[in-house]
Tab-separated table of C-alpha atoms in Angstrom:
chain	number	residue	atom	x	y	z
A	15	MET	CA	0.000	0.000	0.000
A	16	PRO	CA	1.307	3.445	-0.881
A	17	GLN	CA	1.208	6.229	1.701
A	18	ILE	CA	1.383	9.998	1.528
A	19	GLN	CA	4.706	11.375	2.728
A	20	ILE	CA	4.724	15.068	3.631
A	21	VAL	CA	8.252	16.511	3.597
A	22	PHE	CA	9.257	19.906	4.966
A	23	PHE	CA	12.501	20.781	3.195
A	24	THR	CA	14.779	23.704	4.071
A	25	PRO	CA	18.333	24.856	3.326
A	26	ALA	CA	20.902	23.929	5.981
A	27	ASP	CA	20.855	27.405	7.528
A	28	VAL	CA	17.062	27.887	7.588
A	29	ASP	CA	14.891	26.490	10.378
A	30	ALA	CA	11.240	25.546	10.103
A	31	PRO	CA	9.033	28.340	11.444
A	32	ALA	CA	6.712	27.878	14.384
A	33	GLY	CA	3.264	26.561	13.565
A	34	VAL	CA	4.220	24.322	10.634
A	35	SER	CA	2.454	21.279	12.071
A	36	ARG	CA	-0.765	23.199	12.672
A	37	ARG	CA	-0.719	24.806	9.222
A	38	LEU	CA	0.015	21.618	7.279
A	39	THR	CA	-2.591	19.743	9.300
A	40	GLN	CA	-5.137	22.373	8.275
A	41	VAL	CA	-4.014	22.009	4.653
A	42	ALA	CA	-4.422	18.229	4.880
A	43	ASP	CA	-7.857	18.614	6.464
A	44	TYR	CA	-8.906	21.013	3.689
A	45	THR	CA	-7.535	18.712	0.972
A	46	GLU	CA	-9.268	15.607	2.323
A	47	ALA	CA	-12.540	17.468	2.792
A	48	MET	CA	-12.468	18.934	-0.715
A	49	LEU	CA	-11.577	15.718	-2.531
A	50	VAL	CA	-14.018	13.541	-0.579
A	51	LYS	CA	-16.857	16.067	-0.833
A	52	TRP	CA	-16.705	16.202	-4.600
A	53	MET	CA	-16.102	12.485	-5.046
A	54	LYS	CA	-19.395	11.975	-3.199
A	55	VAL	CA	-21.132	14.698	-5.220
A	56	TRP	CA	-20.257	12.834	-8.416
A	57	ASP	CA	-21.226	9.438	-6.941
A	58	TYR	CA	-17.642	8.197	-6.619
A	59	SER	CA	-17.690	7.801	-2.823
A	60	PRO	CA	-14.293	6.558	-1.578
A	61	LYS	CA	-13.928	3.654	0.841
A	62	ARG	CA	-11.203	5.599	2.656
A	63	GLU	CA	-11.847	9.243	3.468
A	64	GLN	CA	-8.701	9.895	5.504
A	65	ILE	CA	-5.682	9.479	3.275
A	66	PHE	CA	-2.970	11.261	5.278
A	67	GLN	CA	-0.792	9.680	7.925
A	68	ARG	CA	-1.702	11.127	11.323
A	69	ASN	CA	-0.148	11.336	14.761
A	70	SER	CA	-2.079	10.320	17.869
A	71	ASP	CA	-3.285	13.915	18.342
A	72	GLY	CA	-4.702	14.078	14.802
A	73	SER	CA	-1.908	16.191	13.341
A	74	VAL	CA	-0.359	15.039	10.076
A	75	LYS	CA	3.007	13.332	10.086
A	76	ILE	CA	5.723	15.569	8.686
A	77	LEU	CA	9.241	14.568	7.706
A	78	PHE	CA	11.612	17.473	8.418
A	79	VAL	CA	14.798	17.421	6.336
A	80	LYS	CA	17.582	19.901	5.563
A	81	SER	CA	19.633	20.248	2.423
A	82	PRO	CA	23.448	20.077	2.681
A	83	GLU	CA	23.523	23.470	0.930
A	84	THR	CA	22.943	26.715	2.783
A	85	LEU	CA	20.821	29.557	1.501
A	86	ALA	CA	23.699	31.945	2.181
A	87	SER	CA	25.986	30.018	-0.176
A	88	GLY	CA	23.755	30.793	-3.135
A	89	LYS	CA	23.805	27.098	-4.111
A	90	PHE	CA	20.296	26.337	-2.837
A	91	PRO	CA	17.955	27.177	-5.751
A	92	LEU	CA	15.114	29.624	-5.315
A	93	LYS	CA	13.492	28.596	-8.593
A	94	GLY	CA	13.686	25.798	-11.114
A	95	GLY	CA	14.921	22.278	-10.622
A	96	ASN	CA	13.233	19.307	-9.019
A	97	LEU	CA	13.717	19.602	-5.268
A	98	SER	CA	10.987	17.019	-4.673
A	99	ARG	CA	13.410	14.252	-5.672
A	100	LYS	CA	16.110	15.608	-3.394
A	101	GLY	CA	13.709	16.095	-0.504
A	102	LYS	CA	12.351	12.591	-0.991
A	103	LEU	CA	15.839	11.045	-1.078
A	104	LEU	CA	16.922	12.840	2.089
A	105	ALA	CA	13.719	11.769	3.858
A	106	VAL	CA	14.082	8.140	2.736
A	107	GLN	CA	17.629	8.076	4.091
A	108	LYS	CA	16.878	9.896	7.345
A	109	PHE	CA	13.662	8.058	8.252
A	110	LYS	CA	14.459	4.718	6.543
A	111	ILE	CA	11.248	4.719	4.520
A	112	PRO	CA	10.657	1.547	2.468
A	113	LYS	CA	10.275	1.828	-1.299
A	114	ASN	CA	6.502	1.491	-1.655
A	115	LEU	CA	6.070	3.979	-4.496
A	116	ASP	CA	4.429	6.489	-2.166
A	117	VAL	CA	2.902	9.870	-2.980
A	118	TRP	CA	5.273	12.655	-1.913
A	119	TRP	CA	4.240	16.224	-1.107
A	120	VAL	CA	7.427	18.226	-0.637
A	121	TRP	CA	7.078	21.683	0.918
A	122	VAL	CA	10.109	23.938	0.387
A	123	TYR	CA	10.718	26.768	2.843
A	124	VAL	CA	13.467	29.338	2.283
A	125	GLY	CA	12.210	32.061	4.616
A	126	ASP	CA	9.228	34.291	5.243
A	127	PRO	CA	7.719	36.440	2.459
A	128	PRO	CA	8.929	37.937	0.219
A	129	MET	CA	11.373	34.988	0.179
A	130	LYS	CA	9.926	31.988	-1.641
A	131	TYR	CA	10.743	28.955	-3.741
A	132	SER	CA	8.956	29.582	-7.020
A	133	SER	CA	8.930	26.205	-8.776
A	134	TYR	CA	5.690	24.243	-8.388
A	135	LEU	CA	5.317	20.849	-10.052
A	136	GLY	CA	3.729	17.449	-9.662
A	137	ALA	CA	3.353	14.121	-11.485
A	138	GLY	CA	2.301	10.589	-10.657
A	139	SER	CA	-0.204	7.767	-11.028
A	140	ALA	CA	-2.039	5.210	-8.929
A	141	ALA	CA	0.546	2.612	-9.927
A	142	THR	CA	3.811	4.483	-9.581
A	143	GLY	CA	3.099	6.886	-6.738
A	144	GLY	CA	3.900	10.524	-7.233
A	145	LEU	CA	6.078	13.551	-6.524
A	146	SER	CA	5.082	17.169	-6.023
A	147	GLN	CA	6.856	20.276	-4.785
A	148	VAL	CA	5.425	23.563	-3.563
A	149	ASN	CA	6.476	26.624	-1.610
A	150	TYR	CA	5.583	27.006	2.063
A	151	THR	CA	4.291	30.520	2.644
A	152	ASN	CA	4.568	31.476	6.306
A	153	LEU	CA	1.752	33.893	7.119
A	154	PRO	CA	-0.470	34.222	10.212
A	155	GLY	CA	-4.017	32.960	9.841
A	156	GLU	CA	-6.266	29.918	9.937
A	157	ILE	CA	-7.611	27.584	7.253
A	158	SER	CA	-11.079	26.080	7.497
A	159	PRO	CA	-12.456	23.357	5.185
A	160	ALA	CA	-15.461	25.632	4.666
A	161	ASP	CA	-13.335	28.413	3.153
A	162	LYS	CA	-13.699	29.228	-0.536
A	163	LEU	CA	-10.590	28.174	-2.435
A	164	ALA	CA	-9.832	31.687	-3.682
A	165	LYS	CA	-10.503	33.441	-0.384
A	166	PRO	CA	-7.912	36.267	-0.156
A	167	PHE	CA	-5.896	34.599	2.619
A	168	LEU	CA	-5.876	31.213	0.859
A	169	LYS	CA	-4.949	32.925	-2.397
A	170	GLU	CA	-1.999	34.529	-0.623
A	171	LEU	CA	-0.962	31.087	0.638
A	172	THR	CA	-1.288	29.709	-2.934
A	173	LEU	CA	-3.418	26.928	-1.477
A	174	LYS	CA	-5.056	26.143	-4.825
A	175	GLY	CA	-1.629	25.738	-6.421
A	176	THR	CA	-0.304	23.516	-3.642
A	177	ILE	CA	-3.299	21.155	-3.755
A	178	HIS	CA	-3.243	21.292	-7.573
A	179	GLU	CA	0.321	19.934	-7.631
A	180	PHE	CA	-0.590	17.282	-5.069
A	181	GLY	CA	-3.450	16.348	-7.409
A	182	HIS	CA	-0.901	15.779	-10.177
A	183	ALA	CA	1.009	13.481	-7.805
A	184	LEU	CA	-2.223	11.489	-7.426
A	185	GLY	CA	-2.425	11.173	-11.215
A	186	LEU	CA	-4.832	13.985	-12.090
A	187	PRO	CA	-4.340	15.778	-15.432
A	188	HIS	CA	-5.380	19.342	-16.173
A	189	ASN	CA	-8.994	20.053	-17.012
A	190	GLY	CA	-11.205	23.060	-17.404
A	191	PRO	CA	-14.686	24.035	-16.251
A	192	LEU	CA	-18.043	23.092	-17.660
A	193	VAL	CA	-19.513	26.583	-17.616
A	194	LYS	CA	-23.166	25.525	-17.536
A	195	LEU	CA	-22.649	23.753	-14.204
A	196	ASP	CA	-21.629	27.048	-12.564
A	197	LEU	CA	-19.519	25.386	-9.865
A	198	GLY	CA	-16.524	27.707	-9.909
A	199	MET	CA	-12.929	27.053	-10.902
A	200	PRO	CA	-11.678	23.456	-11.216
A	201	LEU	CA	-8.898	22.407	-8.845
A	202	MET	CA	-6.938	21.039	-11.804
A	203	GLY	CA	-7.602	24.058	-13.991
A	204	ALA	CA	-5.886	27.397	-14.427
A	205	THR	CA	-4.439	29.549	-11.673
A	206	ILE	CA	-6.857	31.884	-9.944
A	207	ALA	CA	-5.511	34.906	-11.810
A	208	ASN	CA	-5.633	33.215	-15.224
A	209	TYR	CA	-9.067	31.740	-14.604
A	210	ARG	CA	-10.463	35.134	-13.689
A	211	ARG	CA	-8.772	36.776	-16.664
A	212	VAL	CA	-10.131	34.271	-19.195
A	213	MET	CA	-13.593	33.939	-17.648
A	214	LYS	CA	-13.818	37.671	-16.910
A	215	ASN	CA	-15.103	37.253	-13.363
A	216	ARG	CA	-13.972	37.300	-9.721
A	217	GLU	CA	-14.803	33.669	-8.979
A	218	ALA	CA	-13.801	32.473	-5.492
A	219	ARG	CA	-15.319	28.987	-5.472
A	220	GLY	CA	-13.300	25.888	-6.273
A	221	TYR	CA	-14.418	22.361	-7.105
A	222	VAL	CA	-13.201	18.946	-8.225
A	223	THR	CA	-14.536	17.903	-11.623
A	224	GLU	CA	-16.405	14.666	-12.223
A	225	ALA	CA	-13.453	13.538	-14.357
A	226	SER	CA	-11.007	14.022	-11.475
A	227	ALA	CA	-13.364	12.189	-9.111
A	228	ALA	CA	-13.542	9.227	-11.510
A	229	ILE	CA	-9.739	9.057	-11.704
A	230	LEU	CA	-9.308	9.201	-7.916
A	231	TRP	CA	-12.034	6.677	-7.099
A	232	LYS	CA	-9.894	3.539	-7.471
A	233	HIS	CA	-6.575	5.037	-6.368
A	234	PRO	CA	-5.133	2.768	-3.634
A	235	LEU	CA	-5.156	5.682	-1.187
A	236	PHE	CA	-8.948	5.889	-1.514
A	237	THR	CA	-9.705	2.158	-1.809
A	238	GLY	CA	-7.344	0.759	0.823
A	239	THR	CA	-6.077	-1.921	-1.542
A	240	ALA	CA	-3.191	-1.994	-3.985
A	241	HIS	CA	-4.376	-5.137	-5.784
A	242	ARG	CA	-2.978	-5.246	-9.347
A	243	ARG	CA	-1.996	-1.577	-9.121
A	244	TYR	CA	1.075	-2.135	-11.341
A	245	LEU	CA	-0.788	-3.652	-14.302
A	246	ILE	CA	-1.747	-1.587	-17.335
A	247	PRO	CA	-5.142	-2.836	-18.563
A	248	LYS	CA	-5.235	-4.009	-22.173
A	249	VAL	CA	-8.049	-1.869	-23.488
A	250	GLU	CA	-9.636	-1.927	-26.923
A	251	TRP	CA	-12.176	0.510	-28.354
A	252	HIS	CA	-15.094	-0.505	-30.569
A	253	ALA	CA	-17.734	1.267	-32.662
A	254	ILE	CA	-17.053	4.794	-31.454
A	255	ALA	CA	-19.544	7.196	-32.984
A	256	VAL	CA	-20.976	10.655	-32.416
A	257	LYS	CA	-24.632	11.654	-32.536
A	258	ASN	CA	-25.755	15.279	-32.513
A	259	ASP	CA	-28.925	16.214	-30.645
A	260	HIS	CA	-29.797	19.602	-32.094
A	261	LYS	CA	-32.955	19.951	-30.048
A	262	LYS	CA	-31.087	19.719	-26.737
A	263	ARG	CA	-27.939	21.363	-28.121
A	264	VAL	CA	-25.719	18.484	-27.001
A	265	ALA	CA	-23.812	15.642	-28.643
A	266	HIS	CA	-23.334	12.032	-27.600
A	267	LEU	CA	-20.105	10.076	-27.989
A	268	THR	CA	-20.913	6.386	-27.853
A	269	GLY	CA	-18.925	3.184	-28.105
A	270	ARG	CA	-17.837	0.027	-26.366
A	271	ILE	CA	-14.693	-0.904	-24.469
A	272	THR	CA	-13.169	-4.300	-23.732
A	273	SER	CA	-10.408	-4.739	-21.170
A	274	ASN	CA	-8.775	-7.489	-19.133
A	275	ILE	CA	-9.211	-5.263	-16.062
A	276	PRO	CA	-12.724	-3.793	-16.103
A	277	ALA	CA	-13.202	-0.104	-16.829
A	278	HIS	CA	-15.721	1.638	-14.583
A	279	SER	CA	-15.792	5.036	-16.342
A	280	ILE	CA	-14.822	6.697	-19.595
A	281	ILE	CA	-13.563	10.278	-19.822
A	282	VAL	CA	-13.379	12.308	-22.998
A	283	TYR	CA	-11.447	15.566	-23.059
A	284	ASP	CA	-12.664	17.849	-25.813
A	285	THR	CA	-9.587	19.717	-27.040
A	286	ALA	CA	-11.625	22.169	-29.017
A	287	PRO	CA	-10.103	24.824	-31.290
A	288	ASP	CA	-11.073	27.666	-28.964
A	289	VAL	CA	-9.415	25.976	-25.971
A	290	ARG	CA	-6.036	27.640	-25.649
A	291	THR	CA	-4.488	25.289	-23.093
A	292	GLN	CA	-5.185	22.059	-21.214
A	293	TYR	CA	-6.339	24.214	-18.307
A	294	PHE	CA	-9.583	24.878	-20.188
A	295	GLN	CA	-10.179	21.588	-22.014
A	296	LYS	CA	-13.674	20.333	-21.207
A	297	PRO	CA	-13.936	16.913	-19.506
A	298	TYR	CA	-16.993	14.683	-19.950
A	299	VAL	CA	-17.622	11.418	-18.087
A	300	ALA	CA	-19.863	8.359	-18.340
A	301	ARG	CA	-20.041	5.083	-16.443
A	302	VAL	CA	-19.377	1.894	-18.381
A	303	GLU	CA	-22.320	-0.491	-18.650
A	304	LYS	CA	-21.959	-4.204	-17.895
A	305	ASP	CA	-21.660	-4.987	-21.596
A	306	GLY	CA	-18.851	-2.442	-21.999
A	307	THR	CA	-20.925	0.198	-23.757
A	308	PHE	CA	-20.855	3.874	-22.846
A	309	ASP	CA	-22.720	7.028	-23.806
A	310	ILE	CA	-20.996	10.317	-23.000
A	311	THR	CA	-22.994	13.536	-23.214
A	312	ILE	CA	-21.023	16.428	-24.694
A	313	SER	CA	-23.015	19.114	-22.908
A	314	GLU	CA	-21.057	22.131	-24.150
A	315	PRO	CA	-20.287	21.277	-27.784
A	316	VAL	CA	-18.056	23.393	-29.982
A	317	SER	CA	-20.250	26.009	-31.634
A	318	VAL	CA	-17.892	27.181	-34.384
A	319	GLN	CA	-16.816	25.588	-37.642
A	320	ALA	CA	-13.417	24.102	-36.888
A	321	LYS	CA	-11.363	20.955	-36.299
A	322	GLY	CA	-10.495	19.406	-32.944
A	323	VAL	CA	-9.633	16.188	-31.108
A	324	PHE	CA	-11.454	13.973	-28.622
A	325	LYS	CA	-8.978	12.441	-26.157
A	326	ILE	CA	-10.561	9.323	-24.661
A	327	VAL	CA	-9.320	7.376	-21.622
A	328	ALA	CA	-10.674	4.549	-19.491
A	329	CYS	CA	-10.618	4.587	-15.692
A	330	CYS	CA	-10.104	0.997	-14.599
A	331	GLU	CA	-10.805	-0.933	-11.407
A	332	ASN	CA	-7.132	-1.114	-10.396
A	333	GLY	CA	-6.793	2.673	-10.419
A	334	THR	CA	-5.105	2.957	-13.816
A	335	MET	CA	-6.235	5.478	-16.408
A	336	THR	CA	-5.238	4.520	-19.937
A	337	GLY	CA	-6.342	5.071	-23.501
A	338	ASP	CA	-4.011	2.801	-25.450
A	339	GLY	CA	-3.393	-0.074	-23.011
A	340	LYS	CA	0.329	0.602	-23.222
A	341	ASP	CA	0.881	3.652	-21.039
A	342	ARG	CA	-0.840	5.577	-18.238
A	343	GLY	CA	-2.364	9.009	-18.017
A	344	LEU	CA	-3.671	11.494	-20.532
A	345	LYS	CA	-0.602	11.053	-22.738
A	346	SER	CA	-1.914	7.560	-23.516
A	347	ALA	CA	-5.315	8.833	-24.676
A	348	HIS	CA	-7.073	7.290	-27.642
A	349	GLU	CA	-7.430	10.258	-29.983
A	350	ILE	CA	-10.246	10.801	-32.443
A	351	LYS	CA	-10.176	13.797	-34.766
A	352	TYR	CA	-13.368	15.643	-35.577
A	353	ARG	CA	-14.695	18.604	-37.480
A	354	THR	CA	-17.643	20.762	-36.553
A	355	SER	CA	-20.175	22.617	-38.642
A	356	ARG	CA	-23.750	23.819	-38.363
A	357	THR	CA	-24.816	20.169	-38.213
A	358	GLY	CA	-22.587	19.423	-35.230
A	359	TYR	CA	-19.653	17.009	-34.800
A	360	GLN	CA	-18.443	14.686	-37.541
A	361	LEU	CA	-15.654	12.207	-36.800
A	362	ILE	CA	-12.710	12.183	-39.186
A	363	LYS	CA	-11.728	8.617	-40.034
């Protein structure tokens, strides 16, 4: 079974500030509450709702490590690089952590604001574990699970960005909002500033998309079992077609999937021509029927005459997301080109 390892990483001549345990426990509480809430909203209720390692008093376990380099030497980077690997290695050595392909959340602290480490990143999967790195911003204040994600204090802490990178470590790709749902800004979407700029609003709400919930549902951290987590399901796609419903102004992508490890859900990311980045690609989800068929409603179809791509992946019972049966994640997606016109979507063979 993988576990979440929270690392607090500092240069040799910088000490952790007071209150780190309380702050990171509040962050963990917020993260658990947000992920579980939306998994339940989308009917992907997890078997395990508490995914972080805790001490007897309920605080999260934190691994404190120092780099051999000092900040004063100028050799400890303030931006760029992958400090998550270094922080992980130092923690593995110091605390003798077994190699279970865990999910690592490395917090880098180089001093109080305006000092900061500016490189945020994350990557991972249910099978391989994950790595993420974020800056620890030391400011006075409290975090409540009821707070809106873009509340001014949380925005100053870059809380959305820190949980976003942790989401990548859990295997979540970028996705954008479905505007008609009016739920706010997706956790795995654009930064607060970019979201507001593109959407031309002052949105403060955050949410986890149905696509992200489907991906997380069978992650070992949420199921409590790592059975067959290392296997990549051999998926095959059959009879994929698109049907335009002009009356309801939607489209349906239908098909059938076969796999040696059952798929529970199908996600299609519509990389439409007017979507500038992955942060705004629209994700659509459908459960797989017992016979392997699926019917995905494209509720916000492209309304201009253009060409685009459907990226289709299967979420399988062992936690793996794959489109080609050879690799994991969105990079493995089964891609189908389309064109749009006044009559709707037409697939390009």
